[in-house]
mmCIF file of C-alpha atoms and ligand atoms in Angstrom:
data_model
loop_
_atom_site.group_PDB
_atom_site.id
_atom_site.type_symbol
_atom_site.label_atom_id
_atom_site.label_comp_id
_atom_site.label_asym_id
_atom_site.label_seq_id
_atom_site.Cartn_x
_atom_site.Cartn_y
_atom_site.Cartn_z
ATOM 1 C CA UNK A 1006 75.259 90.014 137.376
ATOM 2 C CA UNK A 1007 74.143 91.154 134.124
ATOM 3 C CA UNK A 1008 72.634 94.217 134.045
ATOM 4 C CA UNK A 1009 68.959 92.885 132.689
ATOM 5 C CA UNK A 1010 69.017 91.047 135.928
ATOM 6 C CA UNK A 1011 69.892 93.903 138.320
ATOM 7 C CA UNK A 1012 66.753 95.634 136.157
ATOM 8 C CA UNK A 1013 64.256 93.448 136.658
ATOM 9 C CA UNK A 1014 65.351 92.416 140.440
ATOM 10 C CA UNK A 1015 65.148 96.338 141.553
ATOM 11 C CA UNK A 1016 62.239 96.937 142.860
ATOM 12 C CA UNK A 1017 61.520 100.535 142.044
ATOM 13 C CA UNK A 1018 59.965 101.424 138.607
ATOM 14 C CA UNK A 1019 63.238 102.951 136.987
ATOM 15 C CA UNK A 1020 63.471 103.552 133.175
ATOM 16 C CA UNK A 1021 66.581 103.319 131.025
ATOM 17 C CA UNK A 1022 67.799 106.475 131.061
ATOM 18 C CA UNK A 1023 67.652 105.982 135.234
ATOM 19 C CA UNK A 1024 64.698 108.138 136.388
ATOM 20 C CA UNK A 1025 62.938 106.670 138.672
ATOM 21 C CA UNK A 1026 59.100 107.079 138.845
ATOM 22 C CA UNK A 1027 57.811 107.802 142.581
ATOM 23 C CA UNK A 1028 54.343 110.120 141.632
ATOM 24 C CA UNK A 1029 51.340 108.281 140.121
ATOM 25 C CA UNK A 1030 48.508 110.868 138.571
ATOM 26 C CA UNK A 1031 45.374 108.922 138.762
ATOM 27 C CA UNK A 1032 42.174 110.460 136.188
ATOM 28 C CA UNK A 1033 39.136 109.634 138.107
ATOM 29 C CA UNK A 1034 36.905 109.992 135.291
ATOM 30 C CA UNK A 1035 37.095 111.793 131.759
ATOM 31 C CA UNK A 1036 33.865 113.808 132.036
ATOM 32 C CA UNK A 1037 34.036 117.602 132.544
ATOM 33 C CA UNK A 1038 31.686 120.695 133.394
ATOM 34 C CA UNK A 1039 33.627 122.712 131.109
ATOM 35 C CA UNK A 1040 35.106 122.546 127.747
ATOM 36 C CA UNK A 1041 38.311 124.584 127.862
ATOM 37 C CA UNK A 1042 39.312 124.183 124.141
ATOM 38 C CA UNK A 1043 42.928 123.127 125.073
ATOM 39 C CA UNK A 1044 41.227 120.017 126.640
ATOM 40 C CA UNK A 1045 38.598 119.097 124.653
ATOM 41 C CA UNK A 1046 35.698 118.976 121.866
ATOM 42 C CA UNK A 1047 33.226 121.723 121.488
ATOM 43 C CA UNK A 1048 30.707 119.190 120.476
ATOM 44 C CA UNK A 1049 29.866 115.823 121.612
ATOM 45 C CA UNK A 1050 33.041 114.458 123.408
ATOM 46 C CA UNK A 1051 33.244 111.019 123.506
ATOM 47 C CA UNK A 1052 33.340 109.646 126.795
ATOM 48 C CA UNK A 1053 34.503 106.197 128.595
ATOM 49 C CA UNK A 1054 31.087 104.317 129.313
ATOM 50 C CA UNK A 1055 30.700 104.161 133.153
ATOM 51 C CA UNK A 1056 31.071 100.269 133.477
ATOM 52 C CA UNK A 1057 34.641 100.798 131.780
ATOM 53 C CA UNK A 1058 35.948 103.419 134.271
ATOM 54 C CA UNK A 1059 38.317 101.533 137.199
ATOM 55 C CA UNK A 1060 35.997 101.587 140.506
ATOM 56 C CA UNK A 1061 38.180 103.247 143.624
ATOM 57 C CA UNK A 1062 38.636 100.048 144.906
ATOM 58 C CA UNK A 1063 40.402 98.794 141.648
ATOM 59 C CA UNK A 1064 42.255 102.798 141.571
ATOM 60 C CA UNK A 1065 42.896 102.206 145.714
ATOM 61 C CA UNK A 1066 44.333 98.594 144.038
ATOM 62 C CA UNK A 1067 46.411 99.701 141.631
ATOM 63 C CA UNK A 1068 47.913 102.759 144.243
ATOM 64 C CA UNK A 1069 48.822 99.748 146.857
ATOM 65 C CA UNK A 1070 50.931 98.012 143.981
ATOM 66 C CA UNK A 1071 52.594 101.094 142.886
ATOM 67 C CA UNK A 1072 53.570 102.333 146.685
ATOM 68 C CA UNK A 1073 55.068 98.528 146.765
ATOM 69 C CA UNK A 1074 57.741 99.583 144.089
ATOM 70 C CA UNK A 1075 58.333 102.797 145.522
ATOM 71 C CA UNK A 1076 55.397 105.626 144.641
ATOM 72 C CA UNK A 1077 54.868 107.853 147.759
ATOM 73 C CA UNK A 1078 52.898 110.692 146.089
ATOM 74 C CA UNK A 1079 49.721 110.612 143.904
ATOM 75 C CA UNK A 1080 47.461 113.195 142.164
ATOM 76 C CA UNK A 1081 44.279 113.195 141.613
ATOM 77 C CA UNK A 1082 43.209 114.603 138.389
ATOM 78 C CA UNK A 1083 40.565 114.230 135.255
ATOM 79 C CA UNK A 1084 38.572 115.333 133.271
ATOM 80 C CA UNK A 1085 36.852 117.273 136.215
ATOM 81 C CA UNK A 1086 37.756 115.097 139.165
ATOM 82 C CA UNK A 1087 34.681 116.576 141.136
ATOM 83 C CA UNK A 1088 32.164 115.363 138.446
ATOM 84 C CA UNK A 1089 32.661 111.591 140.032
ATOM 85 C CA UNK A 1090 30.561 111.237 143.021
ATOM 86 C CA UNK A 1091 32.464 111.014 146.424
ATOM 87 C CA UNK A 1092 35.614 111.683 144.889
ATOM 88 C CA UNK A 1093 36.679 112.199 148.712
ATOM 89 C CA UNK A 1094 36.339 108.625 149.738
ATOM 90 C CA UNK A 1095 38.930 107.671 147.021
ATOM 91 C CA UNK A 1096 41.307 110.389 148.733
ATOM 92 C CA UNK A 1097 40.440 109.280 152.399
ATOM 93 C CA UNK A 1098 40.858 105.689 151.055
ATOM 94 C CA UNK A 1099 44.712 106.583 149.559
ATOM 95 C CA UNK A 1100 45.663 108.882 152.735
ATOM 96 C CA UNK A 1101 45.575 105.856 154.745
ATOM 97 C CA UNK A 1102 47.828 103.383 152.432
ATOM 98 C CA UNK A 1103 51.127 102.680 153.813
ATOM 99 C CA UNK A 1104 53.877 104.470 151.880
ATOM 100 C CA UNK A 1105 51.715 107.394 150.717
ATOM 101 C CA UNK A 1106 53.035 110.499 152.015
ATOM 102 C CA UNK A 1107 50.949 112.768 149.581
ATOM 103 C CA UNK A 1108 47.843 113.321 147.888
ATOM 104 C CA UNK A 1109 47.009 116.257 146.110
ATOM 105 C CA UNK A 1110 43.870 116.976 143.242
ATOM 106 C CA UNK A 1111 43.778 118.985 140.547
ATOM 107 C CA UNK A 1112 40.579 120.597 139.679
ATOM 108 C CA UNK A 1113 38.588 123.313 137.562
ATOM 109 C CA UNK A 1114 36.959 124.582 141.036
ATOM 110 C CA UNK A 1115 33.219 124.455 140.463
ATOM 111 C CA UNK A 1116 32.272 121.843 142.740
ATOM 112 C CA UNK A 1117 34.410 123.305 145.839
ATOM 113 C CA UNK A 1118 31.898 124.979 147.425
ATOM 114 C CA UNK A 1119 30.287 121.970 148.069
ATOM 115 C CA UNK A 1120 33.232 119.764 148.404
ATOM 116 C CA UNK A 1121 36.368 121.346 149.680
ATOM 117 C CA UNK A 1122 35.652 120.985 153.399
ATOM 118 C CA UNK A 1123 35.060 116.914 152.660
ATOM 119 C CA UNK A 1124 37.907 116.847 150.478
ATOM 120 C CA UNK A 1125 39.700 118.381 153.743
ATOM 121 C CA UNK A 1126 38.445 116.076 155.883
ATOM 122 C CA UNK A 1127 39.443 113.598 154.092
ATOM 123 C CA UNK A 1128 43.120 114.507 154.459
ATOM 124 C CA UNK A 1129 44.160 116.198 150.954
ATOM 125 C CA UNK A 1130 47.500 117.962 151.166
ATOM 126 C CA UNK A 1131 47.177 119.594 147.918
ATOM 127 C CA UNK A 1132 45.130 121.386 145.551
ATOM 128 C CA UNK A 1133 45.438 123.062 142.641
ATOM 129 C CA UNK A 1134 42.700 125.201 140.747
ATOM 130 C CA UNK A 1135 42.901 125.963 137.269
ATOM 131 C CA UNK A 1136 41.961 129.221 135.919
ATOM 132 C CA UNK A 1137 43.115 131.167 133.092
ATOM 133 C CA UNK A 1138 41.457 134.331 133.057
ATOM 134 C CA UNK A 1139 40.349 136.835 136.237
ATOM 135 C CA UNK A 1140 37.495 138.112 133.859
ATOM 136 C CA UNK A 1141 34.574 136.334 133.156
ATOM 137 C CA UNK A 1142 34.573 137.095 129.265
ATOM 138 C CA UNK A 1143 38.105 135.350 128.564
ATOM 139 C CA UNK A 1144 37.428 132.899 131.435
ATOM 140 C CA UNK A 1145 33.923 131.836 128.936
ATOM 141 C CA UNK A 1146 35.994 132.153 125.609
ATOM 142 C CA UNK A 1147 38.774 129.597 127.109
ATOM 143 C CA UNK A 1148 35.894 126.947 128.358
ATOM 144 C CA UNK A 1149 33.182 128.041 126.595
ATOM 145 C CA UNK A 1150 31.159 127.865 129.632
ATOM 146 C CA UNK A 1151 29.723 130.706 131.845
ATOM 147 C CA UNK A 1152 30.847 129.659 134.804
ATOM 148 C CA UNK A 1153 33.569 132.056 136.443
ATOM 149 C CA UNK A 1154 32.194 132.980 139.423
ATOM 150 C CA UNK A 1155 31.710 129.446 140.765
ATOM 151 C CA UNK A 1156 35.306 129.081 140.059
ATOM 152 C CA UNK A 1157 35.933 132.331 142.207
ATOM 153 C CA UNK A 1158 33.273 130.983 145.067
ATOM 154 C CA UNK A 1159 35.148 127.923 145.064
ATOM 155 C CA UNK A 1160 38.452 128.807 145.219
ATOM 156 C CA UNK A 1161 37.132 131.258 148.560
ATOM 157 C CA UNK A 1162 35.580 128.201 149.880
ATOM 158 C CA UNK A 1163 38.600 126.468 149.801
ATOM 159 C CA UNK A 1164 40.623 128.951 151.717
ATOM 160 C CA UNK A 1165 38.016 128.539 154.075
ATOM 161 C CA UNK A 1166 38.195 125.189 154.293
ATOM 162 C CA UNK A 1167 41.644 125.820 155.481
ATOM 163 C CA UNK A 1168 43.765 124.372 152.112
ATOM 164 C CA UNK A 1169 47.368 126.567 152.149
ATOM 165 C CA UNK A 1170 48.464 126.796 149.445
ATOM 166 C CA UNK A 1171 46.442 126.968 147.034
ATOM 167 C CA UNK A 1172 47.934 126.722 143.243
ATOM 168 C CA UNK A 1173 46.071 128.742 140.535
ATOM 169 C CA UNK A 1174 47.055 126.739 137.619
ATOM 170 C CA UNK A 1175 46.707 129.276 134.316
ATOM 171 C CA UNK A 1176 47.478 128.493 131.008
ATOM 172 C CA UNK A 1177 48.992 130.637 128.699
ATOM 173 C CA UNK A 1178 47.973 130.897 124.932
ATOM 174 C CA UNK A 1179 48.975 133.443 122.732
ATOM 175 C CA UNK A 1180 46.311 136.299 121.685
ATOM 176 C CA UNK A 1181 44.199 135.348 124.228
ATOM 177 C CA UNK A 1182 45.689 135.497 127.596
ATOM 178 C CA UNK A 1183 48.427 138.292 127.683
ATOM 179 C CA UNK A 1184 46.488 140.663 128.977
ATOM 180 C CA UNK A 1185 46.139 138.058 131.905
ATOM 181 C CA UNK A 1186 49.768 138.349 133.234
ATOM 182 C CA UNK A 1187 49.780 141.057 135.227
ATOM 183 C CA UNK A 1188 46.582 141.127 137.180
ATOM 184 C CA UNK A 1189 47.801 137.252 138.057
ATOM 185 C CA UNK A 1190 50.868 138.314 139.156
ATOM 186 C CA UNK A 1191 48.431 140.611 141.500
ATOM 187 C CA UNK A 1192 46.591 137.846 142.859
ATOM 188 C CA UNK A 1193 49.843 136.093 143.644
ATOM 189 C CA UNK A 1194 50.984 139.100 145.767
ATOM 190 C CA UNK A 1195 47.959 139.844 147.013
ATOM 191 C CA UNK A 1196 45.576 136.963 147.410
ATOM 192 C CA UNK A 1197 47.320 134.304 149.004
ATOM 193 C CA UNK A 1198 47.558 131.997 146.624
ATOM 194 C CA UNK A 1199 50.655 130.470 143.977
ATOM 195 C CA UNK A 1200 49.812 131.103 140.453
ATOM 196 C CA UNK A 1201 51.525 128.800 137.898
ATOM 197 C CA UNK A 1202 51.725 129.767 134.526
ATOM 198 C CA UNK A 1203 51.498 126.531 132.362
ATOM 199 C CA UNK A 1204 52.459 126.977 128.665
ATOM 200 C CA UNK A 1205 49.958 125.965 126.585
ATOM 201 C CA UNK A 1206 50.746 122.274 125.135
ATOM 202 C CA UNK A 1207 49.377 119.873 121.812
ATOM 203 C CA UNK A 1208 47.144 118.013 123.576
ATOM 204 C CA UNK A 1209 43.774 119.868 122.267
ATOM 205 C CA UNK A 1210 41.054 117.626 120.814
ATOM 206 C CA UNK A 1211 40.898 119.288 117.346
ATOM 207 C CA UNK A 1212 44.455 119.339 116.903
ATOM 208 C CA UNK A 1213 44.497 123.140 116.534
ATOM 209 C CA UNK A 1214 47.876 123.751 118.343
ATOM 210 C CA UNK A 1215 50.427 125.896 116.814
ATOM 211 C CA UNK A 1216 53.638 126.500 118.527
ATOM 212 C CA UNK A 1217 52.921 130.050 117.547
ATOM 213 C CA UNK A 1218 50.050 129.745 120.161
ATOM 214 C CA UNK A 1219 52.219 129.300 122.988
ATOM 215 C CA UNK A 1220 53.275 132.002 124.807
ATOM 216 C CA UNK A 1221 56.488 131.383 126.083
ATOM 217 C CA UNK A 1222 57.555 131.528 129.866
ATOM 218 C CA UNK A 1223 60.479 134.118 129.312
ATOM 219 C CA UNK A 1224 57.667 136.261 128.251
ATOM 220 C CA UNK A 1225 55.628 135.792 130.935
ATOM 221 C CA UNK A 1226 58.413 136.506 133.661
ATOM 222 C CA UNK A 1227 59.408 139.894 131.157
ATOM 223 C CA UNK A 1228 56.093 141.163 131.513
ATOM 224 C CA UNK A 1229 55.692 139.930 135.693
ATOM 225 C CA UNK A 1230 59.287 141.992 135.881
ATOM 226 C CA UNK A 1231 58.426 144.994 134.090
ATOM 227 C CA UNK A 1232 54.847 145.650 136.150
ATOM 228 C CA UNK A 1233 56.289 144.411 139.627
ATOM 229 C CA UNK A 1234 59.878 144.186 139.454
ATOM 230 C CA UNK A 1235 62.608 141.353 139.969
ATOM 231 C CA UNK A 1236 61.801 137.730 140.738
ATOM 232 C CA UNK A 1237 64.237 135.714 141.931
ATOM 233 C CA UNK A 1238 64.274 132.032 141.289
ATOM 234 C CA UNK A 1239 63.586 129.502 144.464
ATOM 235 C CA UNK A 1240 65.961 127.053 145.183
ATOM 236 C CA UNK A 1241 64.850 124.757 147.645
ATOM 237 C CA UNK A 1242 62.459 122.885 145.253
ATOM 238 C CA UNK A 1243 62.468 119.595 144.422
ATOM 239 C CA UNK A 1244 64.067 119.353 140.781
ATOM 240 C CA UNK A 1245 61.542 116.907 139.452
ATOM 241 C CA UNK A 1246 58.915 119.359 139.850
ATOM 242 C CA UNK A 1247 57.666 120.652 136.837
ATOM 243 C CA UNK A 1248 57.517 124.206 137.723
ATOM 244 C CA UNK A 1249 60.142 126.781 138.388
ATOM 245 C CA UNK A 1250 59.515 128.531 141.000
ATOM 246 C CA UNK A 1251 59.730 132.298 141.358
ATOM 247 C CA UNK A 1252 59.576 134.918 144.562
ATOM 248 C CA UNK A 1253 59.033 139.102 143.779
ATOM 249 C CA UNK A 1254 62.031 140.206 145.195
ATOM 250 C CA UNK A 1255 60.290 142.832 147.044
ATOM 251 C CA UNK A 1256 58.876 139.525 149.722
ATOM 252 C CA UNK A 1257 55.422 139.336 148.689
ATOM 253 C CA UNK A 1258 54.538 136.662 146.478
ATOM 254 C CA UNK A 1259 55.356 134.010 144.577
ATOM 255 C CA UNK A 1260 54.790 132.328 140.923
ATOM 256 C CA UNK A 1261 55.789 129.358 139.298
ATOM 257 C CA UNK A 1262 55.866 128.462 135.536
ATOM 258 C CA UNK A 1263 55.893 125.202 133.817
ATOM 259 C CA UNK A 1264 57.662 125.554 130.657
ATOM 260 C CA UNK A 1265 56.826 122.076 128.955
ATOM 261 C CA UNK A 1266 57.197 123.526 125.488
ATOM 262 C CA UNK A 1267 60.102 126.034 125.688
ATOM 263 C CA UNK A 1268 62.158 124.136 128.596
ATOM 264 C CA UNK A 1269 60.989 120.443 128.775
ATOM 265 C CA UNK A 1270 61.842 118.867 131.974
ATOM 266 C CA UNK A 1271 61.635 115.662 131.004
ATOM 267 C CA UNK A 1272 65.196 114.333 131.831
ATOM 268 C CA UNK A 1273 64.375 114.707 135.508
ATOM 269 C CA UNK A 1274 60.387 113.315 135.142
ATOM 270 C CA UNK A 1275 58.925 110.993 137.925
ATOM 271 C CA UNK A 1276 55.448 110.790 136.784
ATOM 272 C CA UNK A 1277 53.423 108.090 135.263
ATOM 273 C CA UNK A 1278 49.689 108.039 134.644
ATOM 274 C CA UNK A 1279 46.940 106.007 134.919
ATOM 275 C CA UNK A 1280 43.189 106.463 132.875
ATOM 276 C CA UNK A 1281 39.933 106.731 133.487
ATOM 277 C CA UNK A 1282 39.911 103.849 131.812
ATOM 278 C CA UNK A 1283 42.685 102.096 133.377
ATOM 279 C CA UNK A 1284 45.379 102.240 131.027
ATOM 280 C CA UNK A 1285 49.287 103.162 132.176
ATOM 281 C CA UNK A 1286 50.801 105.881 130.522
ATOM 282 C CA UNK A 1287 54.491 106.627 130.960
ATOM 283 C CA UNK A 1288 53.991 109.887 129.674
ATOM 284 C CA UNK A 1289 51.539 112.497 128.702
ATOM 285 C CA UNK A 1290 53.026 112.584 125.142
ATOM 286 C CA UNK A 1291 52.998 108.615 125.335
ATOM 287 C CA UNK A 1292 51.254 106.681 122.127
ATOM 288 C CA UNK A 1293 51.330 103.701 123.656
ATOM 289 C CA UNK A 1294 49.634 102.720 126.971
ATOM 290 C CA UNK A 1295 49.263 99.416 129.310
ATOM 291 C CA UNK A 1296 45.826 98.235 130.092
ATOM 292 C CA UNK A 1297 45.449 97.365 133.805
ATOM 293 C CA UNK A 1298 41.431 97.422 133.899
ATOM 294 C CA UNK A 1299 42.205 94.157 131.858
ATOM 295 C CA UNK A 1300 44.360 92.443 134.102
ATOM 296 C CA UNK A 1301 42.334 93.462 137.167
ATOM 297 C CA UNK A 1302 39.535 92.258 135.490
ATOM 298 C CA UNK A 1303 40.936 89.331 134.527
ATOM 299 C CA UNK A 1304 41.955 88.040 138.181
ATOM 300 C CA UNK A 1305 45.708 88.586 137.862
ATOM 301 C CA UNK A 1306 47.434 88.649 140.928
ATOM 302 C CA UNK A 1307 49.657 91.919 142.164
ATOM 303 C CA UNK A 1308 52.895 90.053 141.108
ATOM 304 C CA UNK A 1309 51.847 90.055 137.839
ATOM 305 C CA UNK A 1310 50.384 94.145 137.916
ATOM 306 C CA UNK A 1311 53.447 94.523 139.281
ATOM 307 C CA UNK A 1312 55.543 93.424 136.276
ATOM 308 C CA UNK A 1313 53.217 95.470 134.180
ATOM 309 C CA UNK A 1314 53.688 98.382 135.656
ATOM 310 C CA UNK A 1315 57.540 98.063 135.609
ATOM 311 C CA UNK A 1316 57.261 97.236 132.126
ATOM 312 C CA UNK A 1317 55.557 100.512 131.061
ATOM 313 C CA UNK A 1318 57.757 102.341 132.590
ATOM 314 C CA UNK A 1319 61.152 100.660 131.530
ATOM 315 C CA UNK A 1320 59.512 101.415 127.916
ATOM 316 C CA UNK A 1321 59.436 105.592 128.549
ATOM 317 C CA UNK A 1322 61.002 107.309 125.915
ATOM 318 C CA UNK A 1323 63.719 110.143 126.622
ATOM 319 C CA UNK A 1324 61.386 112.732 126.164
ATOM 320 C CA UNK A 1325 58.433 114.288 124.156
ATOM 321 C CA UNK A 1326 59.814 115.750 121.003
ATOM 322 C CA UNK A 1327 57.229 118.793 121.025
ATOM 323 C CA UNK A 1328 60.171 120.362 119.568
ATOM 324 C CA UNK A 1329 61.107 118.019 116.792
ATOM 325 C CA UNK A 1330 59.720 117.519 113.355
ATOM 326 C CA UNK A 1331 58.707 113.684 114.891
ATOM 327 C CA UNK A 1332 56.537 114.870 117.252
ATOM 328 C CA UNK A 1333 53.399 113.071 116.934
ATOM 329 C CA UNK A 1334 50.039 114.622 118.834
ATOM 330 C CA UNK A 1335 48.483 111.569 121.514
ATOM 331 C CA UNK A 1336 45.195 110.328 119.427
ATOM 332 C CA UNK A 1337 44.035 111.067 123.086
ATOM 333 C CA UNK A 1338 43.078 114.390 124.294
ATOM 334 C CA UNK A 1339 44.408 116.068 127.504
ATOM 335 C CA UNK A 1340 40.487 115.513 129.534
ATOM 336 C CA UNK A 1341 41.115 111.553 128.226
ATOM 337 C CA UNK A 1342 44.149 111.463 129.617
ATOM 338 C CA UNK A 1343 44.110 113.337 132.674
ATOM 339 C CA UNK A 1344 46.123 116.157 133.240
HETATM 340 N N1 SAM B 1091 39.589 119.523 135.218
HETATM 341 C C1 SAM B 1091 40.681 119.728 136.095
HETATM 342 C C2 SAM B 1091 41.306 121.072 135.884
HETATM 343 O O1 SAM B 1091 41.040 121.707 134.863
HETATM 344 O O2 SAM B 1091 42.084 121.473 136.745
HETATM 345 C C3 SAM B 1091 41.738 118.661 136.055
HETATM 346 C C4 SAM B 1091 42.118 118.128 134.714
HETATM 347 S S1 SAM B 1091 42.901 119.286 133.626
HETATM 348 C C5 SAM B 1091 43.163 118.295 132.199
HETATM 349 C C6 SAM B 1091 44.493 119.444 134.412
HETATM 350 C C7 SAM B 1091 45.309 120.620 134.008
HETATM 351 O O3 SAM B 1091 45.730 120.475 132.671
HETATM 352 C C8 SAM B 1091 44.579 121.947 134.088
HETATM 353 O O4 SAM B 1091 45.347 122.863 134.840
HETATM 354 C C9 SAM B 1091 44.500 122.377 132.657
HETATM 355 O O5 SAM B 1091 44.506 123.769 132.509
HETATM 356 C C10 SAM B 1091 45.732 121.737 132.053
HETATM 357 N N2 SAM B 1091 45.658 121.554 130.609
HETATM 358 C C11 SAM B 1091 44.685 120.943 129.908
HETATM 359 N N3 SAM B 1091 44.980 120.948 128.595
HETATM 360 C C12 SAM B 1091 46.154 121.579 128.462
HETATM 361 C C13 SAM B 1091 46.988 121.913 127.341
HETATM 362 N N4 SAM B 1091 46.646 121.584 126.085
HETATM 363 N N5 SAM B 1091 48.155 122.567 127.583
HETATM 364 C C14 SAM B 1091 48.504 122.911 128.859
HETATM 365 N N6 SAM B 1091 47.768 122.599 129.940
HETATM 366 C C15 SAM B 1091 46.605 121.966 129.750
HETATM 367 FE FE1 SF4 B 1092 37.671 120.278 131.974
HETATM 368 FE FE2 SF4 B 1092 40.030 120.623 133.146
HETATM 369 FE FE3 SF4 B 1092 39.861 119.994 130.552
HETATM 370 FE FE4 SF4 B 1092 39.060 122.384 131.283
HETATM 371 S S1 SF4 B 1092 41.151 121.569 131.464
HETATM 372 S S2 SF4 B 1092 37.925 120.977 129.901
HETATM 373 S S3 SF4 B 1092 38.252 121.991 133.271
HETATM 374 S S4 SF4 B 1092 39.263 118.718 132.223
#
């Protein structure tokens, strides 16, 4: 057997360098209550028109095809997530396809009060809530928006709602948040919750990134170290996690950090994305993308979505070159993709 045909006869979506691609990140919309300036434009984002965004039963289409060729776990993520009405049908709607084991959602936290209980109910395993500063001034500075203490309401409300754990997802950018590390190292012990540092990564709409912006994770676990003493790395997690995973030595708490600048993981990546707008992306960094909205639209049958899908992902690169000199910035911003 040649080894194009033992390829395209193996039914998982597998790239050439072997990885094979189990967790689907699904942007439910590209629209946001904030403007973190990591994310996107101060003024006047452009956004997908509504008619253009995939409905939930096109998304709940695509997921069905993907857990054929071997996805089990999916994230929901945006733009804001929570912006799109009923976002917790969509997750009650992938709970219950066969072969899912997982959904989780990534979100900036405003709209929890109102929603975390449905989201709950609606049988969400995981959530994550981003926030990069525990003081309203830097909190406004990063998103330019004065809304901190919804973000602390809804992270309460979501405790409440029963979600364990939580993930505080907090990125890290140089002369802004240093001051940051230690009182989220606090929370970590302290309030129940996993914060991950995230290093700070060129996908900004105004293509403002500087590695010298990026404050690194060895810096980050120096300065946890020095306030609250060892941490010892966790070894029972799954190694195509993005985050390293750290616990105080002293028992109480625990951090992770996802280096994507400083130590890429992409040699043991699983993840592929899919738009607001219904495009696949085999990775963030990717400048290419594969338009599903079209063949949905266009009455193609699974077998054929199916093929596209593998496709994309057979075409991944090795990895994202942030490093290199030929690293070239997405035209699309992180809130376009979906983070
Ligand atoms: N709006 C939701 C939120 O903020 O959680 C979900 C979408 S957001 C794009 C997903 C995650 O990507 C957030 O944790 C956000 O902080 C992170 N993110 C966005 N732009 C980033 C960048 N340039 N570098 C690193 N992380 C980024
Ligand atoms: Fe919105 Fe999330 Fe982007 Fe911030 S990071 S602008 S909350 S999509």
């Amino acid at each position: 057997m040649t080894a194009e045909m033992s390829e395209s006869q193996d039914d998982r979506l597998i790239d050439s360098f072997g990885r094979v691609h189990t967790n689907l990140r699904i942007s439910v919309t590209d629209r946001c209550n904030l403007r973190c300036f990591y994310c996107m434009p101060e003024q006047d984002p452009e956004f997908v028109p509504r008619a253009e965004l995939l409905t939930f039963e096109e998304i709940e289409r695509v997921v069905r095809i993907a857990t054929t060729l071997g996805v089990d776990r999916v994230r929901i993520t945006g733009g804001e997530p929570l912006v799109r009405r009923q976002v917790d049908r969509l997750v009650a709607a992938i709970v219950r396809i066969p072969g899912i084991r997982d959904v989780g959602l990534t979100t900036n936290g405003i709209f929890l009060k109102q929603q975390a209980p449905l989201l709950r109910k609606a049988g969400l395993t995981r959530l994550n809530i981003s926030l990069d500063a525990l003081d309203a001034p830097t909190f406004q500075k990063i998103t330019r928006r004065d809304r901190f203490q919804d973000v602390v309401d809804g992270i309460r409300a979501a405790q409440d709602a029963g979600f364990d754990p939580i993930r505080i997802n907090a990125v890290s950018v140089r002369g802004l948040t240093e001051d940051q590390i230690v009182p989220f190292g606090r929370l970590a012990r302290e309030g129940g919750v996993e914060v991950r540092f995230i290093e700070f990564m060129p996908l900004d709409a105004d293509n403002a990134w500087e590695r010298s912006r990026v404050l690194f994770a060895q810096e980050i676990l120096a300065r946890l170290e020095s306030e609250f003493g060892p941490l010892d790395p966790i070894a029972d997690g799954d190694r195509r996690a993005p985050a390293s995973r750290f616990r105080f030595r002293d028992g109480r708490g625990r951090i992770g950090i996802i280096a994507s600048v400083s130590r890429p993981f992409c040699a043991d990546c699983n993840r592929f994305r899919l738009t607001a707008d219904g495009r696949l992306r085999n990775c963030l960094f990717s400048l290419e993308e594969t338009d599903v909205r079209e063949l949905i639209r266009g009455g193609a049958a699974d077998e054929q979505i199916a093929a596209a899908m593998k496709r994309c992902i057979a075409a991944k690169k090795e990895g994202h070159e942030i490093n290199s000199a030929r690293f070239i910035q997405p035209e699309r911003p992180m809130h376009s993709i979906g983070g």
